[in-house]
Amino acid sequence: MRSFEWKTVSQWLGYLLKAVTLMIFIFPFLWMISTSLQTFRETMSFPPTWIPATPQWGNFAEAMNAGPFLTYFRNSAVVTGSIIILQFMIMIPAAYSFAKYKFHGKTVLFGLILLAFMIPGQVTFIPVYLMMADWGLVKTLLPQIIPFISNAFGIFLLRQYFMQIPEEIIEAARLDNANEFKIMWRIMIPMSKPALATIGLFSFVSHWNDYFWPLVMTDSAAVRPLTLGIAMLRETEGISNWHIIMAGNVILVVPILLVYLFCSKHIVKAFVYSGIK
């Protein structure tokens, strides 16, 4: 009986811990959404207003009209989409080579990729900026794209996934006169969709939310992404207009939530089948 009671108590404690952890993570999002629908007076009230009396949907339109938001949104979409496409074009052949080929210097080259994965962007931004300035690219979107077209983490994760695909499948395809491109396109990519979706989501979130690199690499509104546009709301709307600022943050977060909902099932499969925890 005592063991049964202790098991029941431990289960309830586990549920409570999960609920507390969930609230810690979800509270800022709920507060952001609530504030984005409030009036200025409600954002300044004490005690704080949790549920607005009348949702102010016009806050989103006001946030978008505070600056060239369509330009910011387009820049973020172009930069993020270009990075993901170029990363896949480089990452898939590289991961396939490291997983299924034997060649001289393979260990050294893979070690360099892991080393690149460990070096933060804050270490390299000065020489990269000087190089982009010398090339005359600072006033374009390219400085936000070129340094990230190679994804070291993606090559590592995809290589681990490719290594789990049986060699017999590839050999059977070669016996059917399939070239290496066809093997990657018809076999490796379809069997690695969970890993590709995971890498794509991580890359999307990282570059869609990136603030530091665009701040350094841009000097005009024509090439700034949405993250800098949201940050500039504090200057255009004033630091007290939190309802407008939070409305802009909601606009920034919505694409991430949509992409996550689309990729969530693939992410679970990737971590289950690849053995990565």
mmCIF file of C-alpha atoms in Angstrom:
data_model
loop_
_atom_site.group_PDB
_atom_site.id
_atom_site.type_symbol
_atom_site.label_atom_id
_atom_site.label_comp_id
_atom_site.label_asym_id
_atom_site.label_seq_id
_atom_site.Cartn_x
_atom_site.Cartn_y
_atom_site.Cartn_z
ATOM 1 C CA MET A 1 0.000 0.000 0.000
ATOM 2 C CA ARG A 2 2.776 2.415 0.909
ATOM 3 C CA SER A 3 4.596 1.694 -2.345
ATOM 4 C CA PHE A 4 1.356 2.313 -4.251
ATOM 5 C CA GLU A 5 0.821 5.624 -2.446
ATOM 6 C CA TRP A 6 4.407 6.686 -3.051
ATOM 7 C CA LYS A 7 4.066 5.815 -6.750
ATOM 8 C CA THR A 8 0.900 7.915 -6.981
ATOM 9 C CA VAL A 9 2.556 10.851 -5.191
ATOM 10 C CA SER A 10 5.621 10.647 -7.435
ATOM 11 C CA GLN A 11 3.398 10.672 -10.524
ATOM 12 C CA TRP A 12 1.543 13.762 -9.327
ATOM 13 C CA LEU A 13 4.857 15.458 -8.506
ATOM 14 C CA GLY A 14 6.015 14.651 -12.031
ATOM 15 C CA TYR A 15 2.848 16.181 -13.493
ATOM 16 C CA LEU A 16 3.295 19.270 -11.320
ATOM 17 C CA LEU A 17 6.921 19.659 -12.379
ATOM 18 C CA LYS A 18 5.948 19.369 -16.053
ATOM 19 C CA ALA A 19 3.183 21.940 -15.600
ATOM 20 C CA VAL A 20 5.547 24.392 -13.873
ATOM 21 C CA THR A 21 8.181 23.895 -16.585
ATOM 22 C CA LEU A 22 5.568 24.420 -19.301
ATOM 23 C CA MET A 23 4.364 27.640 -17.677
ATOM 24 C CA ILE A 24 7.932 28.952 -17.413
ATOM 25 C CA PHE A 25 8.398 28.519 -21.154
ATOM 26 C CA ILE A 26 4.910 29.531 -22.302
ATOM 27 C CA PHE A 27 4.367 32.511 -19.952
ATOM 28 C CA PRO A 28 6.438 35.022 -22.012
ATOM 29 C CA PHE A 29 4.493 34.103 -25.162
ATOM 30 C CA LEU A 30 1.133 34.477 -23.412
ATOM 31 C CA TRP A 31 2.220 37.810 -21.967
ATOM 32 C CA MET A 32 3.410 38.986 -25.405
ATOM 33 C CA ILE A 33 0.110 38.054 -27.066
ATOM 34 C CA SER A 34 -1.935 39.610 -24.255
ATOM 35 C CA THR A 35 0.028 42.861 -24.355
ATOM 36 C CA SER A 36 -0.222 43.052 -28.151
ATOM 37 C CA LEU A 37 -4.037 43.162 -27.849
ATOM 38 C CA GLN A 38 -4.222 45.770 -25.072
ATOM 39 C CA THR A 39 -4.659 49.518 -25.111
ATOM 40 C CA PHE A 40 -1.909 51.852 -23.965
ATOM 41 C CA ARG A 41 -3.754 52.470 -20.679
ATOM 42 C CA GLU A 42 -4.034 48.727 -19.994
ATOM 43 C CA THR A 43 -0.302 48.192 -20.552
ATOM 44 C CA MET A 44 0.423 50.876 -17.932
ATOM 45 C CA SER A 45 -2.129 49.698 -15.360
ATOM 46 C CA PHE A 46 -1.252 48.092 -12.028
ATOM 47 C CA PRO A 47 -1.916 45.353 -11.223
ATOM 48 C CA PRO A 48 -1.174 44.184 -14.774
ATOM 49 C CA THR A 49 -4.040 43.412 -17.120
ATOM 50 C CA TRP A 50 -4.052 39.794 -18.213
ATOM 51 C CA ILE A 51 -7.083 39.760 -20.483
ATOM 52 C CA PRO A 52 -7.797 42.937 -22.494
ATOM 53 C CA ALA A 53 -11.325 44.297 -22.167
ATOM 54 C CA THR A 54 -11.554 44.743 -25.936
ATOM 55 C CA PRO A 55 -8.863 43.147 -28.146
ATOM 56 C CA GLN A 56 -7.094 45.862 -30.103
ATOM 57 C CA TRP A 57 -6.432 44.170 -33.442
ATOM 58 C CA GLY A 58 -5.483 47.523 -34.882
ATOM 59 C CA ASN A 59 -2.206 47.357 -32.948
ATOM 60 C CA PHE A 60 -0.835 45.005 -35.610
ATOM 61 C CA ALA A 61 -1.704 47.394 -38.425
ATOM 62 C CA GLU A 62 -0.164 50.280 -36.460
ATOM 63 C CA ALA A 63 3.026 48.267 -35.922
ATOM 64 C CA MET A 64 3.289 47.496 -39.634
ATOM 65 C CA ASN A 65 2.667 51.134 -40.560
ATOM 66 C CA ALA A 66 5.406 52.346 -38.207
ATOM 67 C CA GLY A 67 8.067 51.516 -40.801
ATOM 68 C CA PRO A 68 8.703 49.706 -44.090
ATOM 69 C CA PHE A 69 7.606 46.391 -42.589
ATOM 70 C CA LEU A 70 6.883 44.754 -45.929
ATOM 71 C CA THR A 71 10.481 45.473 -46.942
ATOM 72 C CA TYR A 72 11.771 44.064 -43.650
ATOM 73 C CA PHE A 73 9.598 40.969 -44.020
ATOM 74 C CA ARG A 74 10.687 40.436 -47.622
ATOM 75 C CA ASN A 75 14.359 40.775 -46.647
ATOM 76 C CA SER A 76 13.977 38.219 -43.851
ATOM 77 C CA ALA A 77 12.181 35.800 -46.170
ATOM 78 C CA VAL A 78 14.771 36.186 -48.959
ATOM 79 C CA VAL A 79 17.758 35.867 -46.619
ATOM 80 C CA THR A 80 16.397 32.910 -44.660
ATOM 81 C CA GLY A 81 15.085 31.073 -47.710
ATOM 82 C CA SER A 82 18.319 31.585 -49.659
ATOM 83 C CA ILE A 83 20.428 30.346 -46.758
ATOM 84 C CA ILE A 84 18.359 27.178 -46.326
ATOM 85 C CA ILE A 85 18.381 26.345 -50.059
ATOM 86 C CA LEU A 86 22.130 26.924 -50.418
ATOM 87 C CA GLN A 87 22.841 24.983 -47.226
ATOM 88 C CA PHE A 88 20.961 21.961 -48.555
ATOM 89 C CA MET A 89 22.821 22.181 -51.889
ATOM 90 C CA ILE A 90 26.172 22.003 -50.080
ATOM 91 C CA MET A 91 25.218 19.938 -47.057
ATOM 92 C CA ILE A 92 23.660 16.904 -48.775
ATOM 93 C CA PRO A 93 26.620 16.046 -51.072
ATOM 94 C CA ALA A 94 29.105 16.762 -48.262
ATOM 95 C CA ALA A 95 27.271 14.563 -45.751
ATOM 96 C CA TYR A 96 26.877 11.811 -48.362
ATOM 97 C CA SER A 97 30.609 11.883 -49.106
ATOM 98 C CA PHE A 98 31.599 11.718 -45.442
ATOM 99 C CA ALA A 99 29.108 8.929 -44.734
ATOM 100 C CA LYS A 100 29.577 6.612 -47.722
ATOM 101 C CA TYR A 101 32.996 7.324 -49.251
ATOM 102 C CA LYS A 102 36.564 6.607 -48.168
ATOM 103 C CA PHE A 103 39.178 9.137 -49.260
ATOM 104 C CA HIS A 104 42.461 10.591 -48.041
ATOM 105 C CA GLY A 105 42.090 13.346 -45.464
ATOM 106 C CA LYS A 106 38.511 12.423 -44.616
ATOM 107 C CA THR A 107 39.113 12.476 -40.849
ATOM 108 C CA VAL A 108 40.975 15.781 -41.001
ATOM 109 C CA LEU A 109 38.331 17.457 -43.134
ATOM 110 C CA PHE A 110 35.523 16.240 -40.898
ATOM 111 C CA GLY A 111 37.460 17.497 -37.874
ATOM 112 C CA LEU A 112 37.679 20.932 -39.512
ATOM 113 C CA ILE A 113 33.906 20.892 -39.997
ATOM 114 C CA LEU A 114 33.405 20.118 -36.315
ATOM 115 C CA LEU A 115 35.852 22.910 -35.458
ATOM 116 C CA ALA A 116 33.870 25.346 -37.614
ATOM 117 C CA PHE A 117 30.733 24.251 -35.761
ATOM 118 C CA MET A 118 32.342 25.263 -32.451
ATOM 119 C CA ILE A 119 33.475 28.758 -33.526
ATOM 120 C CA PRO A 120 30.817 31.430 -32.789
ATOM 121 C CA GLY A 121 29.999 34.078 -35.349
ATOM 122 C CA GLN A 122 31.031 36.849 -32.957
ATOM 123 C CA VAL A 123 34.652 35.773 -33.455
ATOM 124 C CA THR A 124 34.638 36.115 -37.239
ATOM 125 C CA PHE A 125 32.317 39.070 -37.869
ATOM 126 C CA ILE A 126 35.098 41.702 -38.106
ATOM 127 C CA PRO A 127 37.145 40.020 -40.886
ATOM 128 C CA VAL A 128 33.937 39.016 -42.673
ATOM 129 C CA TYR A 129 32.636 42.592 -42.522
ATOM 130 C CA LEU A 130 35.926 43.985 -43.837
ATOM 131 C CA MET A 131 35.894 41.446 -46.667
ATOM 132 C CA MET A 132 32.294 42.277 -47.604
ATOM 133 C CA ALA A 133 33.084 46.009 -47.466
ATOM 134 C CA ASP A 134 36.078 45.513 -49.784
ATOM 135 C CA TRP A 135 33.819 43.658 -52.225
ATOM 136 C CA GLY A 136 31.220 46.446 -52.068
ATOM 137 C CA LEU A 137 28.447 44.154 -50.812
ATOM 138 C CA VAL A 138 27.493 45.892 -47.553
ATOM 139 C CA LYS A 139 24.488 47.617 -49.128
ATOM 140 C CA THR A 140 23.091 44.298 -50.379
ATOM 141 C CA LEU A 141 21.591 41.191 -48.778
ATOM 142 C CA LEU A 142 24.621 39.042 -49.634
ATOM 143 C CA PRO A 143 26.591 39.681 -46.391
ATOM 144 C CA GLN A 144 23.660 38.133 -44.509
ATOM 145 C CA ILE A 145 23.644 35.071 -46.809
ATOM 146 C CA ILE A 146 27.171 34.162 -47.962
ATOM 147 C CA PRO A 147 28.772 33.473 -44.532
ATOM 148 C CA PHE A 148 26.056 30.910 -43.690
ATOM 149 C CA ILE A 149 25.738 28.839 -46.854
ATOM 150 C CA SER A 150 27.741 26.041 -45.228
ATOM 151 C CA ASN A 151 26.065 24.491 -42.180
ATOM 152 C CA ALA A 152 28.583 22.506 -40.090
ATOM 153 C CA PHE A 153 25.918 21.227 -37.703
ATOM 154 C CA GLY A 154 23.748 20.150 -40.637
ATOM 155 C CA ILE A 155 26.612 18.240 -42.270
ATOM 156 C CA PHE A 156 27.345 16.484 -38.979
ATOM 157 C CA LEU A 157 23.730 15.538 -38.243
ATOM 158 C CA LEU A 158 22.964 14.468 -41.809
ATOM 159 C CA ARG A 159 26.158 12.400 -41.985
ATOM 160 C CA GLN A 160 25.106 10.512 -38.863
ATOM 161 C CA TYR A 161 21.711 9.887 -40.451
ATOM 162 C CA PHE A 162 23.179 8.762 -43.790
ATOM 163 C CA MET A 163 25.476 6.301 -42.017
ATOM 164 C CA GLN A 164 22.423 4.429 -40.717
ATOM 165 C CA ILE A 165 21.086 3.799 -44.227
ATOM 166 C CA PRO A 166 22.120 0.229 -45.199
ATOM 167 C CA GLU A 167 24.925 -0.016 -47.716
ATOM 168 C CA GLU A 168 23.009 -2.773 -49.538
ATOM 169 C CA ILE A 169 20.380 -0.266 -50.695
ATOM 170 C CA ILE A 170 23.018 1.939 -52.303
ATOM 171 C CA GLU A 171 24.800 -1.009 -53.892
ATOM 172 C CA ALA A 172 21.504 -2.248 -55.348
ATOM 173 C CA ALA A 173 20.917 1.196 -56.872
ATOM 174 C CA ARG A 174 24.412 1.183 -58.414
ATOM 175 C CA LEU A 175 23.766 -2.246 -59.921
ATOM 176 C CA ASP A 176 20.728 -0.674 -61.608
ATOM 177 C CA ASN A 177 23.108 1.898 -63.181
ATOM 178 C CA ALA A 178 21.998 4.732 -60.908
ATOM 179 C CA ASN A 179 24.581 7.527 -60.717
ATOM 180 C CA GLU A 180 25.516 9.255 -57.464
ATOM 181 C CA PHE A 181 23.201 12.198 -58.053
ATOM 182 C CA LYS A 182 20.249 9.873 -58.587
ATOM 183 C CA ILE A 183 21.164 7.901 -55.450
ATOM 184 C CA MET A 184 21.150 11.096 -53.389
ATOM 185 C CA TRP A 185 17.932 12.396 -54.977
ATOM 186 C CA ARG A 186 15.931 9.140 -55.088
ATOM 187 C CA ILE A 187 17.246 7.276 -52.012
ATOM 188 C CA MET A 188 19.172 9.372 -49.506
ATOM 189 C CA ILE A 189 16.928 12.440 -49.464
ATOM 190 C CA PRO A 190 13.561 10.595 -49.206
ATOM 191 C CA MET A 191 14.916 8.358 -46.433
ATOM 192 C CA SER A 192 16.327 11.379 -44.570
ATOM 193 C CA LYS A 193 13.317 13.712 -44.600
ATOM 194 C CA PRO A 194 13.098 13.834 -40.770
ATOM 195 C CA ALA A 195 16.734 14.909 -40.472
ATOM 196 C CA LEU A 196 16.397 17.433 -43.291
ATOM 197 C CA ALA A 197 13.255 18.902 -41.713
ATOM 198 C CA THR A 198 15.052 19.206 -38.365
ATOM 199 C CA ILE A 199 18.074 20.919 -39.878
ATOM 200 C CA GLY A 200 15.855 23.193 -41.945
ATOM 201 C CA LEU A 201 13.831 24.218 -38.891
ATOM 202 C CA PHE A 202 16.909 24.921 -36.771
ATOM 203 C CA SER A 203 18.409 26.966 -39.584
ATOM 204 C CA PHE A 204 15.152 28.839 -40.173
ATOM 205 C CA VAL A 205 14.736 29.783 -36.511
ATOM 206 C CA SER A 206 18.387 30.763 -36.169
ATOM 207 C CA HIS A 207 18.480 33.084 -39.179
ATOM 208 C CA TRP A 208 14.922 34.403 -38.962
ATOM 209 C CA ASN A 209 15.626 35.517 -35.383
ATOM 210 C CA ASP A 210 19.186 36.681 -36.037
ATOM 211 C CA TYR A 211 19.812 40.173 -34.725
ATOM 212 C CA PHE A 212 23.546 40.583 -34.171
ATOM 213 C CA TRP A 213 24.784 39.702 -37.664
ATOM 214 C CA PRO A 214 22.302 41.909 -39.606
ATOM 215 C CA LEU A 215 22.969 44.736 -37.151
ATOM 216 C CA VAL A 216 26.661 44.635 -38.070
ATOM 217 C CA MET A 217 26.278 43.934 -41.785
ATOM 218 C CA THR A 218 23.552 46.460 -42.717
ATOM 219 C CA ASP A 219 23.519 50.230 -42.822
ATOM 220 C CA SER A 220 20.186 51.024 -44.502
ATOM 221 C CA ALA A 221 16.520 50.102 -44.118
ATOM 222 C CA ALA A 222 16.463 48.684 -47.655
ATOM 223 C CA VAL A 223 18.446 45.591 -46.591
ATOM 224 C CA ARG A 224 17.473 45.246 -42.928
ATOM 225 C CA PRO A 225 15.504 42.169 -41.799
ATOM 226 C CA LEU A 226 12.387 42.031 -39.653
ATOM 227 C CA THR A 227 14.293 41.605 -36.393
ATOM 228 C CA LEU A 228 15.918 45.017 -36.780
ATOM 229 C CA GLY A 229 12.593 46.497 -37.857
ATOM 230 C CA ILE A 230 10.955 45.262 -34.650
ATOM 231 C CA ALA A 231 13.826 46.637 -32.581
ATOM 232 C CA MET A 232 13.419 50.041 -34.239
ATOM 233 C CA LEU A 233 9.802 50.213 -33.041
ATOM 234 C CA ARG A 234 11.161 51.321 -29.666
ATOM 235 C CA GLU A 235 12.618 54.373 -31.394
ATOM 236 C CA THR A 236 9.650 55.196 -33.628
ATOM 237 C CA GLU A 237 6.842 54.398 -31.196
ATOM 238 C CA GLY A 238 8.524 55.207 -27.894
ATOM 239 C CA ILE A 239 9.592 52.780 -25.182
ATOM 240 C CA SER A 240 6.226 53.087 -23.387
ATOM 241 C CA ASN A 241 4.113 51.882 -26.308
ATOM 242 C CA TRP A 242 4.582 48.249 -25.421
ATOM 243 C CA HIS A 243 1.316 47.230 -27.059
ATOM 244 C CA ILE A 244 2.713 48.244 -30.472
ATOM 245 C CA ILE A 245 6.124 46.702 -29.783
ATOM 246 C CA MET A 246 4.559 43.408 -28.691
ATOM 247 C CA ALA A 247 2.311 43.399 -31.760
ATOM 248 C CA GLY A 248 5.462 43.594 -33.865
ATOM 249 C CA ASN A 249 6.987 40.713 -31.903
ATOM 250 C CA VAL A 250 3.902 38.582 -32.562
ATOM 251 C CA ILE A 251 4.305 39.258 -36.287
ATOM 252 C CA LEU A 252 7.923 38.109 -35.976
ATOM 253 C CA VAL A 253 7.041 34.899 -34.121
ATOM 254 C CA VAL A 254 4.080 33.708 -36.236
ATOM 255 C CA PRO A 255 6.183 32.356 -39.161
ATOM 256 C CA ILE A 256 8.336 30.367 -36.714
ATOM 257 C CA LEU A 257 5.274 28.763 -35.147
ATOM 258 C CA LEU A 258 3.863 27.868 -38.560
ATOM 259 C CA VAL A 259 7.132 26.270 -39.691
ATOM 260 C CA TYR A 260 7.412 24.384 -36.406
ATOM 261 C CA LEU A 261 3.882 22.994 -36.704
ATOM 262 C CA PHE A 262 4.714 21.814 -40.210
ATOM 263 C CA CYS A 263 8.017 20.162 -39.183
ATOM 264 C CA SER A 264 7.279 18.931 -35.635
ATOM 265 C CA LYS A 265 6.504 15.316 -36.582
ATOM 266 C CA HIS A 266 9.655 15.042 -38.680
ATOM 267 C CA ILE A 267 11.746 16.420 -35.809
ATOM 268 C CA VAL A 268 10.544 13.700 -33.442
ATOM 269 C CA LYS A 269 11.315 11.031 -36.052
ATOM 270 C CA ALA A 270 14.784 12.425 -36.653
ATOM 271 C CA PHE A 271 15.811 12.235 -33.018
ATOM 272 C CA VAL A 272 14.205 8.837 -32.484
ATOM 273 C CA TYR A 273 15.687 7.094 -35.504
ATOM 274 C CA SER A 274 19.106 8.741 -35.450
ATOM 275 C CA GLY A 275 19.647 7.937 -31.800
ATOM 276 C CA ILE A 276 20.462 11.569 -30.987
ATOM 277 C CA LYS A 277 19.192 12.826 -27.660
#
